Coordinates of N, CA, C and O in Angstrom, one line a residue:
X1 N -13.3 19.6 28.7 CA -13.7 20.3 27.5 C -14.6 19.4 26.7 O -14.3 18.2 26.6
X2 N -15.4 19.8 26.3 CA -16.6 19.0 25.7 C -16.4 19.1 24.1 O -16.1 20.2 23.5
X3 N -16.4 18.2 23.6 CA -15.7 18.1 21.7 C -16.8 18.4 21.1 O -18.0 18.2 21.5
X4 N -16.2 19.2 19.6 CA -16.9 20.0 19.1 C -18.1 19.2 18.1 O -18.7 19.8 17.3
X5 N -18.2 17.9 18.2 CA -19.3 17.1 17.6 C -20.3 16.7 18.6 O -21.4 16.5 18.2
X6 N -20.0 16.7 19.9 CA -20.9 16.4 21.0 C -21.7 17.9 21.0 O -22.9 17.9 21.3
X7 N -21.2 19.1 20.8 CA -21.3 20.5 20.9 C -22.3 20.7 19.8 O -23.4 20.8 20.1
X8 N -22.1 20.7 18.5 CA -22.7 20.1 17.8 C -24.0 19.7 17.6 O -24.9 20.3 17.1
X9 N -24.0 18.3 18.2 CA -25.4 17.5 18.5 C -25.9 17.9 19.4 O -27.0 18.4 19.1
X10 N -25.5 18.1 20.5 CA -26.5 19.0 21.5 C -26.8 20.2 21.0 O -27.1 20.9 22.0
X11 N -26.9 20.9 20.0 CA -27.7 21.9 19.4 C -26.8 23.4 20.3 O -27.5 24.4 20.4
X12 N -25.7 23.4 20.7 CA -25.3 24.3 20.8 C -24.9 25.6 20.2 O -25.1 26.7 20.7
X13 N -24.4 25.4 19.0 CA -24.3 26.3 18.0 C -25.6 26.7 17.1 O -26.7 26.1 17.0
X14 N -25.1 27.8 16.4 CA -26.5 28.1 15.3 C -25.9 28.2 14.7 O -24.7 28.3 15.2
X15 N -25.9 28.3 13.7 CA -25.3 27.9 11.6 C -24.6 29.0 11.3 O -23.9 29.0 10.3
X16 N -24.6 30.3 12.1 CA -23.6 31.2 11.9 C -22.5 31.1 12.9 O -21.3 31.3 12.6
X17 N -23.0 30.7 14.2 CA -21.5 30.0 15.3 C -20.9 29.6 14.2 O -20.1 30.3 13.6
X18 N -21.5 28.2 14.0 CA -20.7 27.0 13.2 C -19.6 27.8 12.1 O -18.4 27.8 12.1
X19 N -20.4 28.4 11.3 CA -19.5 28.9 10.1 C -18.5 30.0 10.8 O -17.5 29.9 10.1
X20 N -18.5 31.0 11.9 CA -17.7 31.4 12.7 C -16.2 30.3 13.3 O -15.0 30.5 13.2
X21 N -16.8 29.4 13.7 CA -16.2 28.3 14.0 C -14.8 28.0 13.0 O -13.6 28.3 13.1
X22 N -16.1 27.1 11.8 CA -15.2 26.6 11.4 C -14.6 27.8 10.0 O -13.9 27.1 9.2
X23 N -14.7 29.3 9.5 CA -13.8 29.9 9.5 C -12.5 29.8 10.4 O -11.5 29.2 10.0
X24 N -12.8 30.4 11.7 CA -11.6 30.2 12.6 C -10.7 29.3 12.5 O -9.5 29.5 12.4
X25 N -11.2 27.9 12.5 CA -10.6 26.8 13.3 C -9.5 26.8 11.6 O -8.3 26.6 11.7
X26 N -10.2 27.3 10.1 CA -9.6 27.2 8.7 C -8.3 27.9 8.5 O -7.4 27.4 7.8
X27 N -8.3 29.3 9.2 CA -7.9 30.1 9.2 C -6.4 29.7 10.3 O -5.3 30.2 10.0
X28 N -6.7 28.9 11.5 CA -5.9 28.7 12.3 C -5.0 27.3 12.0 O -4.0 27.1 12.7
X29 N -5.4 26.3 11.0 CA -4.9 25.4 10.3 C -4.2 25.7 9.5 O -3.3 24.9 9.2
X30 N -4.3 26.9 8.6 CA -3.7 27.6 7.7 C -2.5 28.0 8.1 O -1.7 28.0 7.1
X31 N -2.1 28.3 8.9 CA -1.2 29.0 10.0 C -0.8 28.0 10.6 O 0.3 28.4 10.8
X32 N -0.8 26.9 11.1 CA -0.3 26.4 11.9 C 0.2 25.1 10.8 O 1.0 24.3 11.3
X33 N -0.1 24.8 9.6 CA 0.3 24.0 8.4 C 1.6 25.1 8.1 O 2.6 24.5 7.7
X34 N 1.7 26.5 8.2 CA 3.0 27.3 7.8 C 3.9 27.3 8.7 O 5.1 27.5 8.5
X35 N 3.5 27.0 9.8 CA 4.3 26.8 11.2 C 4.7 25.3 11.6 O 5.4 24.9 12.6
X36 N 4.1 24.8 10.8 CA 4.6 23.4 11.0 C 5.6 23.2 9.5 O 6.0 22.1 9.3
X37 N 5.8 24.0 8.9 CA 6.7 23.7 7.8 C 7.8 24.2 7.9 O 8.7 23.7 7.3
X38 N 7.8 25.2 8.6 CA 8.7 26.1 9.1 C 9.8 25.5 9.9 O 11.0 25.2 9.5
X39 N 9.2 25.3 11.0 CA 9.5 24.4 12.4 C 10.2 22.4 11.7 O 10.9 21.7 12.5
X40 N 9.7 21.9 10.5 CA 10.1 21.2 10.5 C 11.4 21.5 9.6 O 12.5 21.0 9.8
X41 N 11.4 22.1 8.9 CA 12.4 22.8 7.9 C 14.1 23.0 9.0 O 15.2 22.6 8.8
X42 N 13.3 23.8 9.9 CA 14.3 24.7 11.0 C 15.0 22.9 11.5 O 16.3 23.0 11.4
X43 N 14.5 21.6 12.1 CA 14.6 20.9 13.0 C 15.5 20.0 11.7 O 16.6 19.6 12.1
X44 N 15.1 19.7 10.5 CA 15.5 19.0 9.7 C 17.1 19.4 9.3 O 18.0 18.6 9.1
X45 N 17.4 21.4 9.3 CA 19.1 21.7 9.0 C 19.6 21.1 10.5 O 20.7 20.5 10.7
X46 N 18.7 21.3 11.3 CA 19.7 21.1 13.0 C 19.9 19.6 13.2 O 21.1 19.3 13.4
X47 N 18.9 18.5 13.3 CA 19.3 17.2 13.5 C 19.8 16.7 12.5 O 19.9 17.0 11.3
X48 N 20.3 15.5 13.5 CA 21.8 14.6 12.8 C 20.6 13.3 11.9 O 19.4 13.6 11.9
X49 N 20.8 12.5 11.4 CA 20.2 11.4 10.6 C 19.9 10.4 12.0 O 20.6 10.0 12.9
X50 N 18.5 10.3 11.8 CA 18.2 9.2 13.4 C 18.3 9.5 15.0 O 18.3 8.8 16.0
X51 N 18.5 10.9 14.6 CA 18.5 11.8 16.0 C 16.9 11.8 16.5 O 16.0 11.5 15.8
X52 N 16.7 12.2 17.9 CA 15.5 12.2 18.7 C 15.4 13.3 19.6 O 16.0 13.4 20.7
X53 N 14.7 14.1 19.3 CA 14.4 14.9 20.9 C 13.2 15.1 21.4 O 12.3 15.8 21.0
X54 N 13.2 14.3 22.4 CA 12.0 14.5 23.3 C 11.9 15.2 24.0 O 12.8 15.8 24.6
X55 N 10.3 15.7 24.2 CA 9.9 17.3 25.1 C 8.7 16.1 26.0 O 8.6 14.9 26.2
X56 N 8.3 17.1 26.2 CA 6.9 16.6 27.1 C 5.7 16.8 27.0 O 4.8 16.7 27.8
X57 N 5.5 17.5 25.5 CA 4.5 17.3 24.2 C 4.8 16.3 23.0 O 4.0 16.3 22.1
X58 N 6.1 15.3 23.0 CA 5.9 14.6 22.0 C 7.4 14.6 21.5 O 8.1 15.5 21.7
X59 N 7.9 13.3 20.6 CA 9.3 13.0 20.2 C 9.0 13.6 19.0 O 7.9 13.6 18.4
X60 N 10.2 14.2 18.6 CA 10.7 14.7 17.0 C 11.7 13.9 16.4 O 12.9 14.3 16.6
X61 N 11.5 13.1 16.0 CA 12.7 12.2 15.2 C 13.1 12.6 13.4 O 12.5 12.6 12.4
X62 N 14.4 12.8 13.7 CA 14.6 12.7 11.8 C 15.1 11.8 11.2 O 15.9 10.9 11.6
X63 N 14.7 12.0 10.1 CA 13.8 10.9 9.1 C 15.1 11.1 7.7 O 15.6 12.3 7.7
X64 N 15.6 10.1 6.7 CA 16.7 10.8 5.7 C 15.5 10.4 4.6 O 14.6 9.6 4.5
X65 N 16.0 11.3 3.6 CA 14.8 11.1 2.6 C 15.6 10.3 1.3 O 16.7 9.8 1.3
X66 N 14.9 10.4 0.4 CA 15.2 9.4 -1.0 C 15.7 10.2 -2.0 O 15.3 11.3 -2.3
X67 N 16.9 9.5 -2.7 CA 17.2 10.3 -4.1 C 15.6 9.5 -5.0 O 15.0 8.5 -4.7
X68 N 15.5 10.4 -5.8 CA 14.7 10.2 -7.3 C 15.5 9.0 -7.7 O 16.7 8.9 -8.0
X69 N 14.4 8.0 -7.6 CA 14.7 6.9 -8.5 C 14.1 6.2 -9.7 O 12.9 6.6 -9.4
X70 N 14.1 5.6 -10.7 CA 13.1 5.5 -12.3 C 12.2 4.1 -11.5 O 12.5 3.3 -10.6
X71 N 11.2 4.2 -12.0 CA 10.3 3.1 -11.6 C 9.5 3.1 -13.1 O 9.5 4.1 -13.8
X72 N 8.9 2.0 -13.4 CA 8.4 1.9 -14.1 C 7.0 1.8 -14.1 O 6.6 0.8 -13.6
X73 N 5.9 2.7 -14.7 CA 4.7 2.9 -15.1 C 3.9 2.1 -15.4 O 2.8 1.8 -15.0
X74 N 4.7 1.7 -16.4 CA 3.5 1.0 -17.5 C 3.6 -0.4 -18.3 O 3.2 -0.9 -19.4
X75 N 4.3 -0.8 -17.6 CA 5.4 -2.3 -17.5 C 5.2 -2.5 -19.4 O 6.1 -2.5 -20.2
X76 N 3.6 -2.5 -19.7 CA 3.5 -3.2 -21.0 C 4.7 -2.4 -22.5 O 5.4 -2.8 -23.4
X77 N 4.4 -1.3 -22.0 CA 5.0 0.1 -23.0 C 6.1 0.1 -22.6 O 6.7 0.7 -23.5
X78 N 7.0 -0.3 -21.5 CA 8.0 -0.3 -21.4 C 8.9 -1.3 -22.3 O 10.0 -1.1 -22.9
X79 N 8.2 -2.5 -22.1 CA 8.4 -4.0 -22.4 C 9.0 -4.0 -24.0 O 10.0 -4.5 -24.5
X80 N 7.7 -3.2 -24.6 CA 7.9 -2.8 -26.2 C 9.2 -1.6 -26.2 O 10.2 -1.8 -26.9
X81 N 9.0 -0.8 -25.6 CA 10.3 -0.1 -25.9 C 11.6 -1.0 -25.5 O 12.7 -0.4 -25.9
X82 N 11.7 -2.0 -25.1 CA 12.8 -2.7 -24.4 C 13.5 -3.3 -26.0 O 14.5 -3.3 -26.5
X83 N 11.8 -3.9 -26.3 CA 11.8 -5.0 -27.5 C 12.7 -4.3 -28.5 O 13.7 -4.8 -28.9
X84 N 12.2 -3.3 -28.9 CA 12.5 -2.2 -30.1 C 13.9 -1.5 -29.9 O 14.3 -1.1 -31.0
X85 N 14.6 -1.3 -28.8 CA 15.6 -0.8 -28.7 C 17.2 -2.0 -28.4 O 18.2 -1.9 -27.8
X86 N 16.7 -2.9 -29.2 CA 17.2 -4.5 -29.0 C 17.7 -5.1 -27.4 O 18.8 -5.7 -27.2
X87 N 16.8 -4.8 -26.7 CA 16.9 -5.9 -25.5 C 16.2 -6.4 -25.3 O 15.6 -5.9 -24.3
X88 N 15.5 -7.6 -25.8 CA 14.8 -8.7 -26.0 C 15.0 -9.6 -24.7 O 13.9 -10.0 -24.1
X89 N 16.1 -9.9 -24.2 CA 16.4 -10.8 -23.4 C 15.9 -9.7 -21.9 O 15.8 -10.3 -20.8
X90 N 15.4 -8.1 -22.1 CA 15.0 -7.7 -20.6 C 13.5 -8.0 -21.2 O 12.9 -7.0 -21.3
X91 N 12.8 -9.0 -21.6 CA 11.3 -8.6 -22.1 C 11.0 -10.5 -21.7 O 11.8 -11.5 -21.6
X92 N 10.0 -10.6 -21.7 CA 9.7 -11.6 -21.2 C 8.0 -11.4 -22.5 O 7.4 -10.5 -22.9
X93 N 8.1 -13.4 -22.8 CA 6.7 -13.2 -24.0 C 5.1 -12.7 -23.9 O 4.1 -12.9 -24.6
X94 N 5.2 -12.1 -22.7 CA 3.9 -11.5 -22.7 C 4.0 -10.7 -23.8 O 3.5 -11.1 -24.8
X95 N 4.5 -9.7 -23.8 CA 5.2 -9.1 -23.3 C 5.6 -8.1 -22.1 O 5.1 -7.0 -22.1
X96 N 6.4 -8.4 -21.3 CA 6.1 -8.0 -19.9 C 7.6 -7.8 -19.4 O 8.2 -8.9 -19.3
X97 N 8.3 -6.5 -19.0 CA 9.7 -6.9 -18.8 C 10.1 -8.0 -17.4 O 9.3 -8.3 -16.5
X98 N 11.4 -8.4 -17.6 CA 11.3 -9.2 -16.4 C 12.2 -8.3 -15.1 O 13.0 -7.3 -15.0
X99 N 11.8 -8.8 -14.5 CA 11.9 -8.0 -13.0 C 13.0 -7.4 -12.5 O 13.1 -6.5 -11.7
X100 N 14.2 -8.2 -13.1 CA 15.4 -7.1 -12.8 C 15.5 -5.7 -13.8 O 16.1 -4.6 -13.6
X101 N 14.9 -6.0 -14.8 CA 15.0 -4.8 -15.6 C 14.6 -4.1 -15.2 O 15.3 -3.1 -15.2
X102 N 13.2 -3.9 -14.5 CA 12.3 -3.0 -13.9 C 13.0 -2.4 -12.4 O 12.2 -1.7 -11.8
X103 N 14.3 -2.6 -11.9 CA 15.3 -2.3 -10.8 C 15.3 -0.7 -11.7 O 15.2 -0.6 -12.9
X104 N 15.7 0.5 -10.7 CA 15.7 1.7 -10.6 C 17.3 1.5 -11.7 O 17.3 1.5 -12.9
X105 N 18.3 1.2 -10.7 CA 20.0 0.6 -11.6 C 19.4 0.2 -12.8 O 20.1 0.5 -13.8
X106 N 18.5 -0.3 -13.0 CA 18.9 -1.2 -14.9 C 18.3 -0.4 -15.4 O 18.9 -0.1 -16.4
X107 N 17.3 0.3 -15.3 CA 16.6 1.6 -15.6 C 18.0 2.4 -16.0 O 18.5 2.5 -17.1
X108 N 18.2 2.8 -14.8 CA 19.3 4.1 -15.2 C 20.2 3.5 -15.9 O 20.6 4.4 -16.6
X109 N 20.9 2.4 -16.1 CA 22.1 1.6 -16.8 C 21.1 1.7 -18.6 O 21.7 2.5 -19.5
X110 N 20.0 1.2 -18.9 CA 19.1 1.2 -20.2 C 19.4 2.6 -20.7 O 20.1 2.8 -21.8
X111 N 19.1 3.7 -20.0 CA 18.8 5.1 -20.6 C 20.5 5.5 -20.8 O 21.0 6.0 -21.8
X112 N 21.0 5.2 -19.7 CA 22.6 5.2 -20.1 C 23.0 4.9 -21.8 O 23.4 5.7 -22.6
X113 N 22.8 3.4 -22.0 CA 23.2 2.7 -23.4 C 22.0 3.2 -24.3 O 21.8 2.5 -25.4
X114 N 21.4 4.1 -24.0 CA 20.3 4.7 -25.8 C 20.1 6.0 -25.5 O 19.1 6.6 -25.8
X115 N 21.3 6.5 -25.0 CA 21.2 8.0 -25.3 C 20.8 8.9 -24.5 O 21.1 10.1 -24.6
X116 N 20.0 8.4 -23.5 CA 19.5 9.1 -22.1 C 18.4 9.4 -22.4 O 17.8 10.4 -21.8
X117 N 17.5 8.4 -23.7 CA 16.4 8.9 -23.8 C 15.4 7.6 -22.9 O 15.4 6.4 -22.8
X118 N 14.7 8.5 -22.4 CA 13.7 7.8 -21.4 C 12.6 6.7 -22.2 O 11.9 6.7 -23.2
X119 N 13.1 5.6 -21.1 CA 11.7 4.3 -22.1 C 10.4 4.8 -21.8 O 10.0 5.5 -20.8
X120 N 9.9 4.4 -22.7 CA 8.6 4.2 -22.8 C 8.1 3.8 -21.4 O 9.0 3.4 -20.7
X121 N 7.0 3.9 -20.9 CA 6.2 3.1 -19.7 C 7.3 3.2 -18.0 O 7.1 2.6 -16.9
X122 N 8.2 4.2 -18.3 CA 9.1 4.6 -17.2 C 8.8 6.3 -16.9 O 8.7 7.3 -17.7
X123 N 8.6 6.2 -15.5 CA 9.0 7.9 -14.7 C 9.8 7.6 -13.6 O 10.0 6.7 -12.8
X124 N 10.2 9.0 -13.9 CA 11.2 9.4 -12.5 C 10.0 10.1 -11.2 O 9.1 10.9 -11.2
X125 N 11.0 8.9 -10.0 CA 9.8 9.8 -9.1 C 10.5 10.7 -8.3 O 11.7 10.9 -8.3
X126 N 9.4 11.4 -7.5 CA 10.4 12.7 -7.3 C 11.2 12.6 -6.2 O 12.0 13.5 -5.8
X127 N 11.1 11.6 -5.6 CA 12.0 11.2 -4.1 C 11.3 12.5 -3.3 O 10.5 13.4 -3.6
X128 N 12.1 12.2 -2.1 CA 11.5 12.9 -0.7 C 13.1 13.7 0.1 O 14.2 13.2 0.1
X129 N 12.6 14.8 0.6 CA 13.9 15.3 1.4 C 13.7 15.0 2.8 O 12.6 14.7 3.3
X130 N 15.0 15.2 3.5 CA 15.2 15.0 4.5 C 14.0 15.9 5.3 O 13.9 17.1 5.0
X131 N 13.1 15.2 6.4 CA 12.6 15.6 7.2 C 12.5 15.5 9.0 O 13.5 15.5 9.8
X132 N 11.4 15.3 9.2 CA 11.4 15.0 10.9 C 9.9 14.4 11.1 O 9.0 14.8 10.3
X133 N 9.7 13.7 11.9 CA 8.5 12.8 12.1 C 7.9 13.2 13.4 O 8.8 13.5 14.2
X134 N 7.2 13.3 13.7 CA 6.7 13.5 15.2 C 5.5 12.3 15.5 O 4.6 11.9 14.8
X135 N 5.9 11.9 16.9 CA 5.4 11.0 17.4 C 4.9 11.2 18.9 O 5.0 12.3 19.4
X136 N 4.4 10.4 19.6 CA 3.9 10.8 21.1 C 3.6 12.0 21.0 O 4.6 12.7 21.4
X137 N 2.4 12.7 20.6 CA 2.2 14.0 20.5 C 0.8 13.7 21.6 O -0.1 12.9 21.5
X138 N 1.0 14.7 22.7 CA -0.1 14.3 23.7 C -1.2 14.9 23.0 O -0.9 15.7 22.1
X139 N -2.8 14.7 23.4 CA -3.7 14.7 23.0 C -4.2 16.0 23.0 O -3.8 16.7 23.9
X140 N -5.1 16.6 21.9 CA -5.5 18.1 22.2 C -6.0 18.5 23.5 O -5.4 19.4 24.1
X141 N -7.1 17.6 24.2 CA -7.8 17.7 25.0 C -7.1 17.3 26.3 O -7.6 17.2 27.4
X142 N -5.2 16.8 26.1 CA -4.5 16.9 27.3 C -3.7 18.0 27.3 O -3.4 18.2 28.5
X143 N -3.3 18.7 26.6 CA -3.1 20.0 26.1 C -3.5 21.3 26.6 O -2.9 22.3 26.7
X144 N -5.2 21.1 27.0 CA -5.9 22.1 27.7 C -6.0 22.4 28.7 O -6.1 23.5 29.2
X145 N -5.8 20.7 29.4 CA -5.3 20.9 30.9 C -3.9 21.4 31.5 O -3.7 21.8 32.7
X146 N -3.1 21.3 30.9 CA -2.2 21.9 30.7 C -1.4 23.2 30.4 O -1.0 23.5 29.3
X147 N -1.2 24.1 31.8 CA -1.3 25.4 31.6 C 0.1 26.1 30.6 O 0.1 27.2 29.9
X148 N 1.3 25.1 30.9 CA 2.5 25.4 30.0 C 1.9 25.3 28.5 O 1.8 26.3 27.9
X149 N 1.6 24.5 28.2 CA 1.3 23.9 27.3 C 0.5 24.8 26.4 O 0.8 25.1 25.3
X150 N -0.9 25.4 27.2 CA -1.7 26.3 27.0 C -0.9 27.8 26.6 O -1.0 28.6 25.7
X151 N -0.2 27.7 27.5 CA 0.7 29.2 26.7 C 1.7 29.2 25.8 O 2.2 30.2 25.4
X152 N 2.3 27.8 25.3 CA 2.9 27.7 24.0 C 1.8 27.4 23.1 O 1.8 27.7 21.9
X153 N 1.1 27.0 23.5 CA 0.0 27.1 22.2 C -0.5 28.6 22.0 O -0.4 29.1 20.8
X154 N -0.9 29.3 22.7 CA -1.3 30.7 22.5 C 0.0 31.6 21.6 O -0.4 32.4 20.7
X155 N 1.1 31.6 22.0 CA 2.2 32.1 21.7 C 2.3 31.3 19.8 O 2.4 32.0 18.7
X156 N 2.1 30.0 20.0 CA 2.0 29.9 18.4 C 1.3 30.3 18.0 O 1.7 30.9 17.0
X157 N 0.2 30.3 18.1 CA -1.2 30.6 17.3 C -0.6 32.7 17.7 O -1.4 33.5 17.2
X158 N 0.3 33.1 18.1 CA -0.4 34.9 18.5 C -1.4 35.4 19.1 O -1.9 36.5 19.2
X159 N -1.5 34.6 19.6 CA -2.5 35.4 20.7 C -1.8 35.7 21.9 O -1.4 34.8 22.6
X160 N -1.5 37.2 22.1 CA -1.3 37.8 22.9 C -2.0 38.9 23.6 O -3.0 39.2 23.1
X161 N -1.7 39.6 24.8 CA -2.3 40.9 25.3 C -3.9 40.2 26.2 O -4.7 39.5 25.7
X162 N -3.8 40.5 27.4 CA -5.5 39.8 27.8 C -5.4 38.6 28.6 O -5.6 38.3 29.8
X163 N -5.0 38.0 27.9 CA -5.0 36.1 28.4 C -6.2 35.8 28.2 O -6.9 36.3 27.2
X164 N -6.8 34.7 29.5 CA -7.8 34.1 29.3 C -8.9 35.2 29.2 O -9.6 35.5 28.3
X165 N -8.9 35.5 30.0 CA -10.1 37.0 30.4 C -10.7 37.4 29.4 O -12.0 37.4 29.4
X166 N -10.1 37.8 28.3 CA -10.1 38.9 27.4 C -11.0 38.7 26.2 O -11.2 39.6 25.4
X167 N -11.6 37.1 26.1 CA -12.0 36.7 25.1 C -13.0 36.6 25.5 O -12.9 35.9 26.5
X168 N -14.7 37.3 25.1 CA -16.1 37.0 25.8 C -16.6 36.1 24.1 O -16.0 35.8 23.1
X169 N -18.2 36.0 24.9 CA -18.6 35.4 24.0 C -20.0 36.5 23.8 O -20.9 36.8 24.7
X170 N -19.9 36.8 22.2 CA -20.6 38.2 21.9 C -22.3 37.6 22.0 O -23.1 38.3 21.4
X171 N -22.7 36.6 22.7 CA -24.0 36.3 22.7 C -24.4 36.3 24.3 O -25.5 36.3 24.8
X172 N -23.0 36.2 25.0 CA -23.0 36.1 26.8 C -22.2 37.1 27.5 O -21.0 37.0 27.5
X173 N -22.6 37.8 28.0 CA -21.6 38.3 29.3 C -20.9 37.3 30.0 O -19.7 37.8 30.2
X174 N -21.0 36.2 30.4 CA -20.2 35.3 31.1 C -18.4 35.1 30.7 O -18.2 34.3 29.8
X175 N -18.1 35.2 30.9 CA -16.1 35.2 30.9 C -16.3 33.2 30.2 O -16.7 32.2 30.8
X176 N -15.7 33.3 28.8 CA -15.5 31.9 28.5 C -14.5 31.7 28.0 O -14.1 32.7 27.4
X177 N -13.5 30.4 28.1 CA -12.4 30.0 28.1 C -12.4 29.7 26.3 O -13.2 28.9 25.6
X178 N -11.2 30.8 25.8 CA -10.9 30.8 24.3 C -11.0 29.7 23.5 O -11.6 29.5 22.5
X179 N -9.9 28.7 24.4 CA -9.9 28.0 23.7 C -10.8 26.5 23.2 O -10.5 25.5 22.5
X180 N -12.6 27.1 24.3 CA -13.6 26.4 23.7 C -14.3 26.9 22.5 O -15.3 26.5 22.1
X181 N -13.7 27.9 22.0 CA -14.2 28.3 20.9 C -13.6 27.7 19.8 O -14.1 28.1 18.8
X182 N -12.5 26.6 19.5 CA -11.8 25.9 18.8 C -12.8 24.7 18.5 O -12.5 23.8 17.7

């Protein structure tokens, strides 16, 4: 299969292919970014923490994600809010807090002892949920040679009815293979 930058440079397309093209290829990223969210959603309730399953497109490993923890922003504005709310001894004479203060724990311990109001020069970040990672994902262009492969890809993408046959190319009579139109 010849890549679509070599395709490209050799002057194969004309500026409405191209924009045919790359509609399509937008359109099909679109869909396959919902099907990959889907699919990792579905894999993330089913595997255990550090689980693996390997296919023969590629390992799926999951991943545990982060609670929300306080980090601090703005070290300087924090420093002053430290000063001002009499913890002096977390403030160093820059003024600059010192480094265990700035720990997620002394964070959350600070907002604890002043009421739960948030310092100055601190956010919460949003942490991350539990996912799945994919790795050894064989190559597009090993993918094509690959006739299993080729028909789970068609099945995700929906293309059904026809097979290869069914897709011409509206400038040729010649029978061309769909998925050089990607």
């Amino acid at each position: 299969m010849k890549d679509i930058t070599d395709r490209l440079a050799d002057g194969e397309y004309t500026s409405i292919e191209a924009a045919r093209q790359l509609a399509l290829a937008q359109s099909m990223e679109k869909e396959l970014k919902r099907q990959i969210g889907a699919l990792k959603d579905f894999l993330t309730d089913k595997m255990d923490s550090k689980e693996h399953l390997t296919t023969e497109l590629g390992t799926v490993a999951a991943k545990h994600g982060s609670e929300p923890r306080w980090r601090v922003k703005d070290p300087v504005a924090f420093a002053q809010w430290l000063g001002t709310h009499g913890e002096e001894s977390s403030v160093e004479q820059v003024p600059y807090p010192v480094e265990w203060a700035t720990k997620p724990d002394a964070i959350e311990h600070l907002i604890g002892q002043h009421g739960g109001e948030q310092p100055a020069g601190v956010e919460l970040s949003r942490g991350t949920g539990d996912t799945v990672a994919i790795s050894k994902v064989k190559e597009w262009s090993q993918i094509f040679n690959d006739q299993q492969a080729q028909a789970q890809a068609r099945q995700l993408l929906g293309i059904t009815g026809g097979g290869m046959a069914a897709v011409k190319d509206d400038t040729d009579d010649e029978e061309e293979n769909p998925w050089d139109r990607i």
